[in-house]
Amino acid sequence: MFMKKLIIICLTLCFSFSSIAQTDFKEEGIRDLTTVAGLGLGGAILGLSTLSFVEEPSDHLKNILVGASVGIVIGVGVVAYNQAQKSQATIQQTSIKNFDTKSRLNWHATNTAKDIKKFNSVNPKVGWTFNF
């Protein structure tokens, strides 16, 4: 009974959606969830199809769970790959042309030096000396 409640709670949390202001993210989440669920279902069907090749199918019902698990893992991999590719495309579109590595390093060096001078002028220097 405990396992049944635990499974219901886990499935409820996995398939519940948080409210998102932009519909693109929600539709994308539904598409990703559908991909994972579809591949999990496909894996379960493949696991079910292996039962016809054994003499005692009732002894090998775990093949269905193994197939579903493998399908879900593959589905998560596909979704992660798609998200990584989308992120890479987004990063490449937003790159600033006149801000290469050398320019960034120079910018950080000058701004950091200004901030350090400002911090040191405002805060008094305190030192500690310990003698044993």
XYZ file of N, CA and C in Angstrom:
396
model
N 0.823 -1.192 0.000
C 0.000 0.000 0.000
C 0.868 1.256 0.000
N 1.972 1.210 0.765
C 2.879 2.354 0.821
C 3.498 2.623 -0.550
N 3.893 1.553 -1.242
C 4.514 1.721 -2.560
C 3.514 2.316 -3.553
N 2.265 1.904 -3.441
C 1.246 2.429 -4.341
C 1.075 3.936 -4.137
N 1.034 4.364 -2.875
C 0.916 5.793 -2.582
C 2.153 6.550 -3.043
N 3.322 5.940 -2.835
C 4.569 6.575 -3.257
C 4.621 6.740 -4.771
N 4.191 5.727 -5.495
C 4.178 5.806 -6.957
C 3.193 6.873 -7.417
N 2.029 6.933 -6.792
C 1.038 7.949 -7.173
C 1.576 9.350 -6.908
N 2.224 9.545 -5.776
C 2.792 10.860 -5.458
C 3.892 11.222 -6.446
N 4.763 10.269 -6.757
C 5.855 10.541 -7.705
C 5.315 10.878 -9.089
N 4.332 10.115 -9.549
C 3.756 10.399 -10.863
C 3.042 11.748 -10.876
N 2.361 12.077 -9.796
C 1.689 13.373 -9.718
C 2.694 14.508 -9.786
N 3.797 14.383 -9.057
C 4.815 15.430 -9.086
C 5.520 15.503 -10.433
N 5.723 14.356 -11.066
C 6.425 14.351 -12.354
C 5.578 14.960 -13.466
N 4.279 14.690 -13.428
C 3.442 15.133 -14.528
C 2.663 16.411 -14.241
N 2.876 17.019 -13.098
C 2.216 18.288 -12.814
C 3.067 19.427 -13.368
N 2.397 20.453 -13.824
C 3.092 21.587 -14.418
C 2.979 22.790 -13.498
N 4.055 23.511 -13.384
C 3.981 24.769 -12.654
C 3.456 25.834 -13.609
N 2.869 26.869 -13.065
C 2.338 27.911 -13.930
C 3.485 28.740 -14.484
N 3.484 28.891 -15.773
C 4.537 29.625 -16.462
C 3.868 30.752 -17.235
N 4.456 31.935 -17.164
C 3.838 33.097 -17.787
C 3.854 33.000 -19.306
N 4.899 32.447 -19.853
C 5.007 32.382 -21.303
C 4.562 31.006 -21.779
N 3.716 30.990 -22.791
C 3.169 29.726 -23.259
C 4.196 28.899 -24.017
N 5.228 29.520 -24.570
C 6.223 28.754 -25.308
C 6.889 27.725 -24.409
N 7.209 28.126 -23.185
C 7.859 27.196 -22.272
C 6.919 26.055 -21.902
N 5.638 26.381 -21.729
C 4.684 25.346 -21.354
C 4.506 24.354 -22.494
N 4.370 24.866 -23.707
C 4.225 23.972 -24.854
C 5.480 23.136 -25.052
N 6.619 23.748 -24.818
C 7.876 23.020 -24.944
C 7.973 21.934 -23.878
N 7.534 22.234 -22.681
C 7.537 21.243 -21.607
C 6.608 20.081 -21.904
N 5.448 20.398 -22.467
C 4.510 19.340 -22.835
C 5.112 18.475 -23.932
N 5.790 19.098 -24.883
C 6.431 18.331 -25.956
C 7.528 17.428 -25.394
N 8.308 17.961 -24.469
C 9.370 17.159 -23.865
C 8.789 16.002 -23.057
N 7.743 16.280 -22.293
C 7.105 15.240 -21.504
C 6.497 14.168 -22.405
N 5.903 14.598 -23.511
C 5.336 13.651 -24.460
C 6.424 12.786 -25.078
N 7.571 13.375 -25.355
C 8.686 12.606 -25.910
C 9.140 11.534 -24.932
N 9.330 11.910 -23.682
C 9.784 10.945 -22.671
C 8.731 9.863 -22.457
N 7.464 10.268 -22.331
C 6.399 9.289 -22.101
C 6.224 8.369 -23.304
N 6.320 8.924 -24.510
C 6.181 8.105 -25.712
C 7.292 7.082 -25.845
N 8.514 7.505 -25.577
C 9.617 6.554 -25.649
C 9.530 5.528 -24.520
N 9.038 5.934 -23.365
C 8.821 4.971 -22.282
C 7.760 3.950 -22.652
N 6.682 4.410 -23.269
C 5.631 3.502 -23.720
C 6.147 2.577 -24.813
N 6.935 3.127 -25.732
C 7.529 2.287 -26.779
C 8.443 1.225 -26.198
N 9.224 1.592 -25.203
C 10.086 0.613 -24.545
C 9.281 -0.458 -23.835
N 8.168 -0.061 -23.209
C 7.310 -1.038 -22.541
C 6.697 -1.998 -23.551
N 6.323 -1.488 -24.706
C 5.767 -2.353 -25.754
C 6.827 -3.325 -26.258
N 8.054 -2.844 -26.422
C 9.129 -3.753 -26.825
C 9.389 -4.803 -25.746
N 9.347 -4.400 -24.483
C 9.501 -5.369 -23.402
C 8.370 -6.377 -23.387
N 7.163 -5.915 -23.695
C 6.012 -6.808 -23.767
C 6.149 -7.792 -24.920
N 6.720 -7.332 -26.016
C 6.861 -8.216 -27.179
C 7.873 -9.331 -26.938
N 8.777 -9.156 -25.984
C 9.747 -10.224 -25.709
C 9.111 -11.394 -24.973
N 7.932 -11.198 -24.400
C 7.284 -12.272 -23.650
C 6.842 -13.426 -24.542
N 6.649 -13.172 -25.811
C 6.224 -14.251 -26.705
C 7.365 -15.205 -27.043
N 8.586 -14.846 -26.706
C 9.733 -15.690 -27.035
C 10.195 -16.557 -25.870
N 9.537 -16.485 -24.732
C 9.920 -17.296 -23.577
C 8.814 -18.306 -23.283
N 9.188 -19.377 -22.592
C 8.210 -20.435 -22.325
C 7.219 -20.040 -21.226
N 7.683 -19.349 -20.213
C 6.815 -18.910 -19.122
C 6.784 -17.379 -19.086
N 5.855 -16.748 -19.790
C 5.819 -15.280 -19.813
C 5.606 -14.651 -18.437
N 4.897 -15.344 -17.553
C 4.635 -14.756 -16.235
C 5.905 -14.640 -15.396
N 6.931 -15.413 -15.729
C 8.204 -15.316 -15.012
C 9.063 -14.159 -15.508
N 8.708 -13.577 -16.631
C 9.538 -12.537 -17.245
C 8.781 -11.220 -17.412
N 7.846 -10.931 -16.522
C 7.090 -9.681 -16.612
C 7.959 -8.455 -16.344
N 9.105 -8.674 -15.731
C 9.996 -7.536 -15.484
C 10.563 -6.977 -16.788
N 10.480 -7.748 -17.879
C 10.935 -7.235 -19.177
C 10.156 -5.985 -19.582
N 8.892 -5.927 -19.191
C 8.074 -4.751 -19.512
C 8.623 -3.531 -18.779
N 8.934 -3.704 -17.498
C 9.474 -2.588 -16.714
C 10.861 -2.182 -17.193
N 11.662 -3.168 -17.544
C 13.004 -2.854 -18.048
C 12.902 -2.097 -19.364
N 12.013 -2.529 -20.245
C 11.826 -1.832 -21.516
C 11.333 -0.412 -21.320
N 10.388 -0.231 -20.398
C 9.889 1.116 -20.113
C 10.993 1.981 -19.525
N 11.786 1.406 -18.643
C 12.886 2.170 -18.031
C 13.904 2.604 -19.067
N 14.268 1.687 -19.946
C 15.230 2.031 -20.998
C 14.641 3.099 -21.915
N 13.356 2.988 -22.230
C 12.709 3.995 -23.063
C 12.690 5.362 -22.411
N 12.432 5.406 -21.118
C 12.418 6.684 -20.404
C 13.810 7.291 -20.363
N 14.820 6.461 -20.123
C 16.196 6.974 -20.099
C 16.581 7.529 -21.466
N 16.222 6.822 -22.516
C 16.512 7.322 -23.868
C 15.732 8.608 -24.130
N 14.479 8.674 -23.671
C 13.680 9.881 -23.842
C 14.282 11.078 -23.135
N 14.768 10.874 -21.924
C 15.418 11.966 -21.192
C 16.683 12.398 -21.924
N 17.409 11.438 -22.478
C 18.609 11.781 -23.255
C 18.271 12.604 -24.485
N 17.205 12.233 -25.180
C 16.789 12.979 -26.374
C 16.381 14.399 -25.998
N 15.614 14.543 -24.926
C 15.179 15.870 -24.485
C 16.380 16.715 -24.061
N 17.310 16.117 -23.330
C 18.502 16.856 -22.900
C 19.328 17.294 -24.105
N 19.463 16.425 -25.085
C 20.212 16.774 -26.296
C 19.527 17.923 -27.035
N 18.210 17.856 -27.164
C 17.481 18.932 -27.843
C 17.617 20.256 -27.096
N 17.557 20.220 -25.776
C 17.716 21.446 -24.994
C 19.121 22.016 -25.144
N 20.117 21.135 -25.176
C 21.496 21.603 -25.336
C 21.700 22.232 -26.708
N 21.111 21.660 -27.723
C 21.243 22.223 -29.064
C 20.537 23.565 -29.160
N 19.380 23.676 -28.523
C 18.652 24.947 -28.536
C 19.436 26.019 -27.789
N 20.029 25.650 -26.672
C 20.815 26.605 -25.898
C 22.023 27.077 -26.681
N 22.665 26.165 -27.389
C 23.830 26.530 -28.187
C 23.434 27.505 -29.291
N 22.294 27.274 -29.928
C 21.839 28.185 -30.975
C 21.510 29.558 -30.393
N 20.924 29.590 -29.212
C 20.599 30.856 -28.565
C 21.859 31.627 -28.215
N 22.859 30.941 -27.710
C 24.116 31.600 -27.348
C 24.806 32.143 -28.591
N 24.807 31.391 -29.662
C 25.476 31.846 -30.876
C 24.771 33.047 -31.494
N 23.467 33.154 -31.331
C 22.737 34.290 -31.886
C 23.000 35.570 -31.107
N 23.267 35.456 -29.826
C 23.396 36.647 -28.993
C 24.840 37.064 -28.743
N 25.780 36.521 -29.483
C 27.174 36.899 -29.243
C 27.422 38.328 -29.727
N 28.237 39.068 -28.983
C 28.565 40.447 -29.323
C 29.825 40.427 -30.172
N 29.770 41.074 -31.324
C 30.866 40.968 -32.284
C 32.122 41.699 -31.828
N 32.001 42.882 -31.278
C 33.174 43.680 -30.929
C 33.558 43.525 -29.460
N 33.374 42.353 -28.929
C 33.698 42.131 -27.524
C 34.371 40.772 -27.396
N 35.525 40.643 -28.018
C 36.248 39.379 -27.995
C 36.939 39.182 -26.647
N 37.700 38.137 -26.520
C 38.318 37.791 -25.237
C 39.270 38.870 -24.748
N 40.078 39.417 -25.631
C 41.043 40.443 -25.228
C 40.319 41.689 -24.722
N 39.276 42.095 -25.413
C 38.502 43.265 -24.987
C 37.847 43.031 -23.631
N 37.319 41.835 -23.424
C 36.689 41.521 -22.138
C 37.702 41.557 -21.012
N 38.882 40.978 -21.233
C 39.913 40.972 -20.191
C 40.344 42.392 -19.835
N 40.520 43.240 -20.849
C 40.887 44.633 -20.586
C 39.787 45.353 -19.811
N 38.552 45.137 -20.197
C 37.423 45.771 -19.531
C 37.362 45.343 -18.066
N 37.495 44.047 -17.808
C 37.449 43.552 -16.428
C 38.628 44.075 -15.613
N 39.799 44.149 -16.216
C 40.980 44.627 -15.482
C 40.804 46.079 -15.051
N 40.334 46.941 -15.950
C 40.167 48.352 -15.594
C 39.049 48.540 -14.573
N 37.936 47.870 -14.751
C 36.820 48.031 -13.808
C 37.132 47.426 -12.448
N 37.835 46.325 -12.430
C 38.210 45.722 -11.152
C 39.188 46.613 -10.408
N 40.142 47.190 -11.122
C 41.107 48.087 -10.476
C 40.396 49.302 -9.878
N 39.422 49.864 -10.596
C 38.659 51.000 -10.074
C 37.886 50.605 -8.816
N 37.263 49.442 -8.851
C 36.487 48.988 -7.696
C 37.371 48.738 -6.485
N 38.548 48.189 -6.704
C 39.461 47.927 -5.588
C 39.947 49.236 -4.977
N 40.291 50.228 -5.807
C 40.721 51.530 -5.290
C 39.601 52.185 -4.485
N 38.388 52.110 -4.991
C 37.246 52.700 -4.307
C 36.999 51.996 -2.969
N 37.089 50.695 -2.943
C 36.874 49.921 -1.724
C 37.941 50.242 -0.682
N 39.195 50.317 -1.117
C 40.291 50.596 -0.182
C 40.226 52.014 0.367
N 39.720 52.964 -0.415
C 39.638 54.340 0.076
C 38.517 54.506 1.099
N 37.467 53.742 0.985
C 36.324 53.856 1.894
C 36.551 53.057 3.172
N 37.103 51.881 3.071
C 37.266 50.990 4.221
C 38.663 51.133 4.815
N 38.738 51.327 6.120
C 40.063 51.424 6.748
C 40.738 50.052 6.770
N 42.050 50.099 6.757
C 42.803 48.849 6.784
C 42.968 48.409 8.228
N 42.616 47.196 8.491
C 42.717 46.626 9.826
C 43.634 45.424 9.737
N 44.571 45.354 10.646
C 45.480 44.213 10.652
C 45.482 43.543 12.007
N 45.772 42.301 12.022
C 45.837 41.525 13.247
C 47.251 40.978 13.397
N 47.740 41.027 14.619
C 49.050 40.468 14.903
C 48.908 39.512 16.077
N 49.418 38.331 15.905
C 49.365 37.328 16.961
C 50.783 36.968 17.362
N 51.055 36.982 18.646
C 52.346 36.546 19.184
C 52.093 35.440 20.185
N 52.824 34.393 20.057
C 52.674 33.265 20.977
C 53.932 33.071 21.768
